[in-house]
Short mmCIF file of C-alpha atoms in Angstrom, two decimals:
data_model
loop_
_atom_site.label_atom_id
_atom_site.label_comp_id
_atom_site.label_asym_id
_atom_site.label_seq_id
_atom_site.Cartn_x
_atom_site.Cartn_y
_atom_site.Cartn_z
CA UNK A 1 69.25 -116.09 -119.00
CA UNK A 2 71.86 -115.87 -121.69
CA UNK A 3 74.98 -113.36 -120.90
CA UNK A 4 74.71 -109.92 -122.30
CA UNK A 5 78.29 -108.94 -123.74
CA UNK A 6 78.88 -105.47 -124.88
CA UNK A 7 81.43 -105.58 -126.98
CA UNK A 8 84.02 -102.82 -128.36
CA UNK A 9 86.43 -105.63 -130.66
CA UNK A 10 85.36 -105.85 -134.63
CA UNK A 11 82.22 -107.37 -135.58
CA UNK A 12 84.43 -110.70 -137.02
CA UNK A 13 85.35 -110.98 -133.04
CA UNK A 14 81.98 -110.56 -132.07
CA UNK A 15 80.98 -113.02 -134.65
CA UNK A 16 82.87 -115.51 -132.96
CA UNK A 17 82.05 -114.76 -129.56
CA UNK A 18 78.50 -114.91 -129.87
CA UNK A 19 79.19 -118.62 -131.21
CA UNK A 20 79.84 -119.72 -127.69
CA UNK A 21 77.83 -122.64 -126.31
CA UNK A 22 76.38 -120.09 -123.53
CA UNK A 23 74.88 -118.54 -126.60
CA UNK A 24 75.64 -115.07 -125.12
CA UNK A 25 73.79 -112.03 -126.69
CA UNK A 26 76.21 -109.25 -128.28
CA UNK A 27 74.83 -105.49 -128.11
CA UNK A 28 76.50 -102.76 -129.59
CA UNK A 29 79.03 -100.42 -127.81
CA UNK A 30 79.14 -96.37 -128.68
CA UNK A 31 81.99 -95.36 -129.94
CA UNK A 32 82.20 -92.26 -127.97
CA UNK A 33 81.04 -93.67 -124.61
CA UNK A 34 81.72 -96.96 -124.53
CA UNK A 35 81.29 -96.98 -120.48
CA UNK A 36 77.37 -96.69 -121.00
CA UNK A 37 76.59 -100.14 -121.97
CA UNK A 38 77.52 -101.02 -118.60
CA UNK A 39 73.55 -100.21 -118.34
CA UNK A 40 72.55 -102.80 -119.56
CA UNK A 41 75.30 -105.41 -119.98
CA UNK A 42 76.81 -108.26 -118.13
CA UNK A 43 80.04 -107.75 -119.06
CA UNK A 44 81.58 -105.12 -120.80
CA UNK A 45 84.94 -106.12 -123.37
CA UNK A 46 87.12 -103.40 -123.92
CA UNK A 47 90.04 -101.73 -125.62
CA UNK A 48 92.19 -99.04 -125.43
CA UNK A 49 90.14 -96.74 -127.78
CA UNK A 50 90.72 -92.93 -127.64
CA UNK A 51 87.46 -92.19 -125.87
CA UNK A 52 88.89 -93.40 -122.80
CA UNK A 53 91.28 -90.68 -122.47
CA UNK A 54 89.35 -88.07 -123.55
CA UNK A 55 88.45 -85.26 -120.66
CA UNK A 56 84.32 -86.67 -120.85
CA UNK A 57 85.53 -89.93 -119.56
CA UNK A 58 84.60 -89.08 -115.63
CA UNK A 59 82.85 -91.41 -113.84
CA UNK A 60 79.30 -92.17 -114.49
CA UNK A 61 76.74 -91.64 -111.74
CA UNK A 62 75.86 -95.33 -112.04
CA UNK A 63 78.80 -96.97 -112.88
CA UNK A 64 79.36 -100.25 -112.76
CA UNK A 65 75.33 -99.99 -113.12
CA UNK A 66 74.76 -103.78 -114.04
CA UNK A 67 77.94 -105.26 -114.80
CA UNK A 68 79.72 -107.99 -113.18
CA UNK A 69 82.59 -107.90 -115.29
CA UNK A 70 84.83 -105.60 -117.16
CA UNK A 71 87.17 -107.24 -119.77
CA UNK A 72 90.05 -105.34 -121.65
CA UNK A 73 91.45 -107.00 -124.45
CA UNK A 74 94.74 -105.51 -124.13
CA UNK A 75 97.40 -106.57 -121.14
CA UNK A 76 97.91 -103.43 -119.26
CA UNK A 77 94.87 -101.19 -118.12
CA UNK A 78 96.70 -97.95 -117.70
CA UNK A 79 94.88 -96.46 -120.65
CA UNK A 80 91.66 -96.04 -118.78
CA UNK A 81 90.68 -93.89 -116.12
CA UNK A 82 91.20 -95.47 -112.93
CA UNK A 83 87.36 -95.81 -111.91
CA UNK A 84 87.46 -98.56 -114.20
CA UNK A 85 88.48 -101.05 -111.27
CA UNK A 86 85.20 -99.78 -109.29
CA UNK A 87 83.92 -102.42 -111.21
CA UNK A 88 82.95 -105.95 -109.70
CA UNK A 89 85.63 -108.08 -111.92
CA UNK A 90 88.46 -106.77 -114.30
CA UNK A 91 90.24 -109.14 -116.04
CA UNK A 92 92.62 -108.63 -119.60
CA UNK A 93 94.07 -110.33 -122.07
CA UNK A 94 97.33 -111.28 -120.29
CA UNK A 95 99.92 -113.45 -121.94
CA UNK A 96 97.49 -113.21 -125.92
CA UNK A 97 100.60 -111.69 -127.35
CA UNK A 98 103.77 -112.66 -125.33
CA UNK A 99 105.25 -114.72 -127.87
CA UNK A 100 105.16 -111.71 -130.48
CA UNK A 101 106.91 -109.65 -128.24
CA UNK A 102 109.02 -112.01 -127.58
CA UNK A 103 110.47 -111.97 -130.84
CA UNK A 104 110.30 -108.40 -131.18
CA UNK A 105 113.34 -108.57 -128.04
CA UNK A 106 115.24 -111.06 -129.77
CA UNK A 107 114.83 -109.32 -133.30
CA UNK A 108 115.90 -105.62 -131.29
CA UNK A 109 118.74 -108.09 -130.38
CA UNK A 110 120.64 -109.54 -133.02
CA UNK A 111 119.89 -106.22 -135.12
CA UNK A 112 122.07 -104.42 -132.54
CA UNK A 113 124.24 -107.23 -131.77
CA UNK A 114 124.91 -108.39 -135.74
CA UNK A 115 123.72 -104.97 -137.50
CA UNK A 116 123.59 -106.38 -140.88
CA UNK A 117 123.22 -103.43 -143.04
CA UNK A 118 125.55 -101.33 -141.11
CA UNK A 119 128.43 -104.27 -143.11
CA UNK A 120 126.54 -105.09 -145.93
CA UNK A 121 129.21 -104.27 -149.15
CA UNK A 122 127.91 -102.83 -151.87
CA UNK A 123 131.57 -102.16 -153.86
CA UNK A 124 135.44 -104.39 -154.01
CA UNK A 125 136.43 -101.45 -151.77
CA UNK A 126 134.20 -102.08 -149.03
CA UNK A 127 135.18 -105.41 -148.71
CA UNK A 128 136.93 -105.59 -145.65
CA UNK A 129 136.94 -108.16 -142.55
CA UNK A 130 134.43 -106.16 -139.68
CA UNK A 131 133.82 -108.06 -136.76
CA UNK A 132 130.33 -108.50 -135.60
CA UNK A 133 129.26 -108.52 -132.33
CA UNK A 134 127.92 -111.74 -130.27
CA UNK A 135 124.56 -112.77 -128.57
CA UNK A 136 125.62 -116.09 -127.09
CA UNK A 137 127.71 -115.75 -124.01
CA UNK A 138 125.96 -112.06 -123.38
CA UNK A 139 123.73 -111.63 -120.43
CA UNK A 140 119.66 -110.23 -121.00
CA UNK A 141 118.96 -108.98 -117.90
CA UNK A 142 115.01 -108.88 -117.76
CA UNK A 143 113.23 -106.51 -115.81
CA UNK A 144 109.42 -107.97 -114.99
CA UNK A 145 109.24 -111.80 -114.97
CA UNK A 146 105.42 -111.92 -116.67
CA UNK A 147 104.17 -113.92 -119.67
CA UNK A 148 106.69 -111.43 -121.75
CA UNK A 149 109.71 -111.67 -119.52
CA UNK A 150 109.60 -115.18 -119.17
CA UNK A 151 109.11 -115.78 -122.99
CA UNK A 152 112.33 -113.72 -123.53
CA UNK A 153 113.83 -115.73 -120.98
CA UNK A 154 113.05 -118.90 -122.92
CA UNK A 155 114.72 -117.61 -126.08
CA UNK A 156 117.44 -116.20 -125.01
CA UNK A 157 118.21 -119.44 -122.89
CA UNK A 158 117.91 -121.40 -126.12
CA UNK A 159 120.40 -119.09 -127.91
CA UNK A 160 122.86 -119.42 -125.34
CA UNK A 161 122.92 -116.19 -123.33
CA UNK A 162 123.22 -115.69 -119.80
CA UNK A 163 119.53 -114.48 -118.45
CA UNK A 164 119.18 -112.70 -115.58
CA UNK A 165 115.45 -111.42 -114.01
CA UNK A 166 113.73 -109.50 -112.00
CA UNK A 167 110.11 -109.56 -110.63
CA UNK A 168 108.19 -107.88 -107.80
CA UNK A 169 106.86 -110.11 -106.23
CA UNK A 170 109.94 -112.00 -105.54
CA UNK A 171 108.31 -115.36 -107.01
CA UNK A 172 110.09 -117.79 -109.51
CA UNK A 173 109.13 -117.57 -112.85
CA UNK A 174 108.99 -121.29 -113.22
CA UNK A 175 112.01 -120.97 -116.25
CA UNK A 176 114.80 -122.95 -115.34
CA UNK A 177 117.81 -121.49 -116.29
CA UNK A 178 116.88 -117.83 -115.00
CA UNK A 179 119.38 -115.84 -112.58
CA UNK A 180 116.82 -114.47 -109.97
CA UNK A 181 117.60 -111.22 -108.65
CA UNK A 182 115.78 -108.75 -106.07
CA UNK A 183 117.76 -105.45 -106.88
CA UNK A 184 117.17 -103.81 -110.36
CA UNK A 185 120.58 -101.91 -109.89
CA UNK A 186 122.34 -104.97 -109.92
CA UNK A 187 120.73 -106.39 -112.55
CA UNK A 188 121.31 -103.39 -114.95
CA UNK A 189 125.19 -102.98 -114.03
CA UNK A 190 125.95 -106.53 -115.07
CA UNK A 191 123.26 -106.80 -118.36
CA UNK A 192 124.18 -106.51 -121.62
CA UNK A 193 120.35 -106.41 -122.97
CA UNK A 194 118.22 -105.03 -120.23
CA UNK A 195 114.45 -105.41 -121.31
CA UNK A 196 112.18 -103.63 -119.46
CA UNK A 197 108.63 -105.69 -119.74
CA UNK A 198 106.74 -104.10 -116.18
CA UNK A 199 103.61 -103.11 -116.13
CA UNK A 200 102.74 -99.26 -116.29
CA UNK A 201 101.95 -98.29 -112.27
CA UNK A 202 102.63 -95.47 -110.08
CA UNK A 203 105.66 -97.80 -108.81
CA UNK A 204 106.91 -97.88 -112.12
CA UNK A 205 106.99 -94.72 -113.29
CA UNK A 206 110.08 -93.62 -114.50
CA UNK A 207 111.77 -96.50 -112.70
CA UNK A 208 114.91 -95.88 -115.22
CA UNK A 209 115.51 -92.52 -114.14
CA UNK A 210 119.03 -90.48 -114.15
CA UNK A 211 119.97 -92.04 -111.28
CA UNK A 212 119.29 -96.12 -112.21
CA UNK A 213 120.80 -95.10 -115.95
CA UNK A 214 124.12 -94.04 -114.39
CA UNK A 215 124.08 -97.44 -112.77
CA UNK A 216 123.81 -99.27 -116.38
CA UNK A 217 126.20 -100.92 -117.74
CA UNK A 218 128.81 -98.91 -119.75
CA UNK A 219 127.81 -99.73 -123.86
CA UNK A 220 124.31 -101.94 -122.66
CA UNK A 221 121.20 -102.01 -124.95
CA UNK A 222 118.08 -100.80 -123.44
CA UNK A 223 114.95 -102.48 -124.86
CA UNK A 224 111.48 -101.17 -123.95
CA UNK A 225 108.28 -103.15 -124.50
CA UNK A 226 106.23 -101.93 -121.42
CA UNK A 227 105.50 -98.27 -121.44
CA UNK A 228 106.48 -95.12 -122.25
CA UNK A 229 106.16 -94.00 -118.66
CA UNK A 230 108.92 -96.19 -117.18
CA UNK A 231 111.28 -94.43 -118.27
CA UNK A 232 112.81 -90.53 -118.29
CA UNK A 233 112.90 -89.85 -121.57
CA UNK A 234 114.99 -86.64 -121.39
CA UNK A 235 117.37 -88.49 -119.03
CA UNK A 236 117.37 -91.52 -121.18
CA UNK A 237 119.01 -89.36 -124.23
CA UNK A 238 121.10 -87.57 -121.72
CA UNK A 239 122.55 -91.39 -120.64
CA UNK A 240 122.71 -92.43 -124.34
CA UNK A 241 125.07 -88.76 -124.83
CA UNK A 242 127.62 -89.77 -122.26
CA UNK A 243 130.67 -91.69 -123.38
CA UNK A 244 130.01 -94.21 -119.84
CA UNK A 245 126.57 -94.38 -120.47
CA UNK A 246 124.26 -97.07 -122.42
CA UNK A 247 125.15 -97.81 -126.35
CA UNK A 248 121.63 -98.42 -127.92
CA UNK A 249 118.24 -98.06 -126.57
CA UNK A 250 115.54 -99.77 -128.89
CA UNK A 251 112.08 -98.30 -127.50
CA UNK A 252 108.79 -99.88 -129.03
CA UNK A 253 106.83 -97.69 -126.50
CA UNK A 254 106.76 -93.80 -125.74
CA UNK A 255 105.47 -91.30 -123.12
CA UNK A 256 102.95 -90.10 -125.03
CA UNK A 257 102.22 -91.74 -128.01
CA UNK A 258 102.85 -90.78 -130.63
CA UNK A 259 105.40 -88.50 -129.88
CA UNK A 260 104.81 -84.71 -131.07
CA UNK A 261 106.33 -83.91 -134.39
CA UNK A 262 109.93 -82.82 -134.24
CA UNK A 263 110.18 -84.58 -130.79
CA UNK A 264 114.25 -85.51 -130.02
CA UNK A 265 113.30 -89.03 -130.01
CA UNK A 266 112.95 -89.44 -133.39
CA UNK A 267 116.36 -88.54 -134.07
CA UNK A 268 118.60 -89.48 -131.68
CA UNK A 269 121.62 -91.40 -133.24
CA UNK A 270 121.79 -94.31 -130.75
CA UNK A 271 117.77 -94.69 -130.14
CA UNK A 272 115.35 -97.42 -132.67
CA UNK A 273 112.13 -96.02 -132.50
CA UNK A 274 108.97 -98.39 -133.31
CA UNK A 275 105.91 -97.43 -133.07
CA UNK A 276 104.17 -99.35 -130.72
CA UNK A 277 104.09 -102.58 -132.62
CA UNK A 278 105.72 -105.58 -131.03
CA UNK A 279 102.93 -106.72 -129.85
CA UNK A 280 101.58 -107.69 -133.77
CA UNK A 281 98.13 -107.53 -132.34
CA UNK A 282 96.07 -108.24 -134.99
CA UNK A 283 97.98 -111.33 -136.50
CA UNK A 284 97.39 -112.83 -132.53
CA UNK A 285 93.73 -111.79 -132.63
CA UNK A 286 92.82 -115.25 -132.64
CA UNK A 287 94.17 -115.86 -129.51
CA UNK A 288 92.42 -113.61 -127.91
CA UNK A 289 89.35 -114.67 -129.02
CA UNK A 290 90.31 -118.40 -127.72
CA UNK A 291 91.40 -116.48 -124.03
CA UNK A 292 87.72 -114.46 -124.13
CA UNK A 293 85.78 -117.84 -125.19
CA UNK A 294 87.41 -119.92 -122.03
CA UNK A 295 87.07 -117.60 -119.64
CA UNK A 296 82.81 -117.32 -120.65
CA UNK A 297 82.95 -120.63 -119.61
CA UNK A 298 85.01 -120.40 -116.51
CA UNK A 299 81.85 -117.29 -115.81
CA UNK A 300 79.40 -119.38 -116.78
CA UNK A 301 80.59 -122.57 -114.76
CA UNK A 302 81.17 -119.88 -111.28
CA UNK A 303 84.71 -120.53 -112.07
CA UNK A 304 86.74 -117.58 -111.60
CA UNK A 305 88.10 -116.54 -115.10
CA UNK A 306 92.06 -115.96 -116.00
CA UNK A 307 94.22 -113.25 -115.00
CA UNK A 308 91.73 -111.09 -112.95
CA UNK A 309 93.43 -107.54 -112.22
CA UNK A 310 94.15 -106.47 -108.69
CA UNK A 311 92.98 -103.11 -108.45
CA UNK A 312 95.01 -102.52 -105.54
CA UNK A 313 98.63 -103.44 -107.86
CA UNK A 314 96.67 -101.68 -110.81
CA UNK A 315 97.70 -105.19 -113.22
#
């Protein structure tokens, strides 16, 4: 019996899904309750499409009814409700679009290190000798060690900065060249770039709160690539307002998104706002694709497929 794959991704995805040697057989999803394929599915590939937050996404009576595996295209899976993980396998598309944010850090970087436009001449009078700030010998001080962190950690090895991390578990990240350290207040009172790349948890939320921003160092450049959640937003601008606080905060992420009109945020002097976009997601669609395709055939084979969520961590 082929594998029944309801699918919420575009219908070029699901195009190349259903090419698959296991010939699997692609059913629609509804757009409003995406949750009741699992009726008649094997396995259910998700996103992070509004109806999942909307109040009408409670349980269903039956859920997981026949599925034995719930697959959400994006990395984190704290955009859907929590009964999600009642389901017999959840796995998501871990590490599909690392490299892109990646680059996003290092781009955040050198904009606030170098700052271009801020010494770009446009008249004789204006020429005048400004000195630009540095990137190599800084320290990035990386907060989460995951497929992100560690592909920050790579680059800003390579452009010769000092790289310092931090992950929860306590394990190596396998990067040589990596400062390992177990206390996030350490790690942001010696940082220069402190990039926050943790999965969104109960644990995490608002992990950078008045009392870990006071610890920062004085003039440091907060990036944000994880979620909104992690930090305090109103104590984030209150840091950024004191003269011994952080200099720059570059946030790709918000808590909620978007932000209301008119929200301080937008306007803050010493705050880049992005709109959720490092990740270049649909430019790195392929790669997903390629991460769904090899895990069918890890399913298929009774192999157990990639990055499987612990429901107990909630990533």
């Amino acid at each position: 019996m082929s594998l029944i794959i309801a699918s919420q991704l575009d219908a070029d995805f699901n195009r190349g899904l259903g090419q698959h040697p296991a010939a699997p057989i692609l059913i629609d999803v509804a757009d409003e309750e995406p949750w009741a394929a699992a009726a008649e599915a094997d396995m259910l590939l998700i996103r992070p499409s509004p109806a999942w937050r909307q109040p009408a996404a409670k349980r269903p009576p039956a859920w997981p009814g026949r599925l034995k595996w719930v697959y959400s295209a994006s990395a984190g899976i704290d955009f859907y409700p929590q009964w999600l993980l009642d389901a017999p396998l959840v796995t998501c598309g871990r590490g599909v679009a690392a490299d892109e944010i990646a680059d996003y850090v290092i781009a955040a970087i050198y904009a606030h290190a170098k700052n271009l436009e801020a010494v770009t001449v446009r008249s004789r009078a204006q020429w005048i000798n400004v000195p630009l700030g540095r990137v190599s010998g800084t320290t990035i001080g990386i907060v989460g060690l995951g497929a992100i962190g560690q592909e920050v950690a790579r680059r800003g090895l390579a452009l010769g900065a000092q790289v310092m991390g931090l992950r929860r578990s306590g394990a190596q990240s396998g990067v040589s060249g990596v400062e390992h350290v177990r206390d996030v207040e350490a790690l942001v009172a010696r940082s220069d770039h402190i990039v926050i790349a943790v999965p969104a948890t109960p644990e995490t939320r608002h992990l950078f709160n008045d009392a870990l921003l006071r610890k920062v160092k004085p003039g440091a450049h907060i990036i944000n690539v994880a979620r909104g959640s992690v930090i305090d937003q109103a104590a984030l601008m209150q840091a950024l307002d004191r003269e011994d606080g952080p200099g720059f905060a570059t946030l790709d992420v918000t808590d909620p998104e978007p932000l209301p009109e008119g929200h301080a945020l937008y306007t803050h002097p010493r705050i880049r706002l992005t709109p959720h976009i490092s990740s270049n997601h649909t430019l790195v669609r392929h790669r997903l694709l390629e991460k769904v395709r090899d895990d069918i055939s890890r399913f298929v084979r009774g192999e157990a497929p990639s990055d499987i969520v612990d429901p107990a961590r909630g990533y």
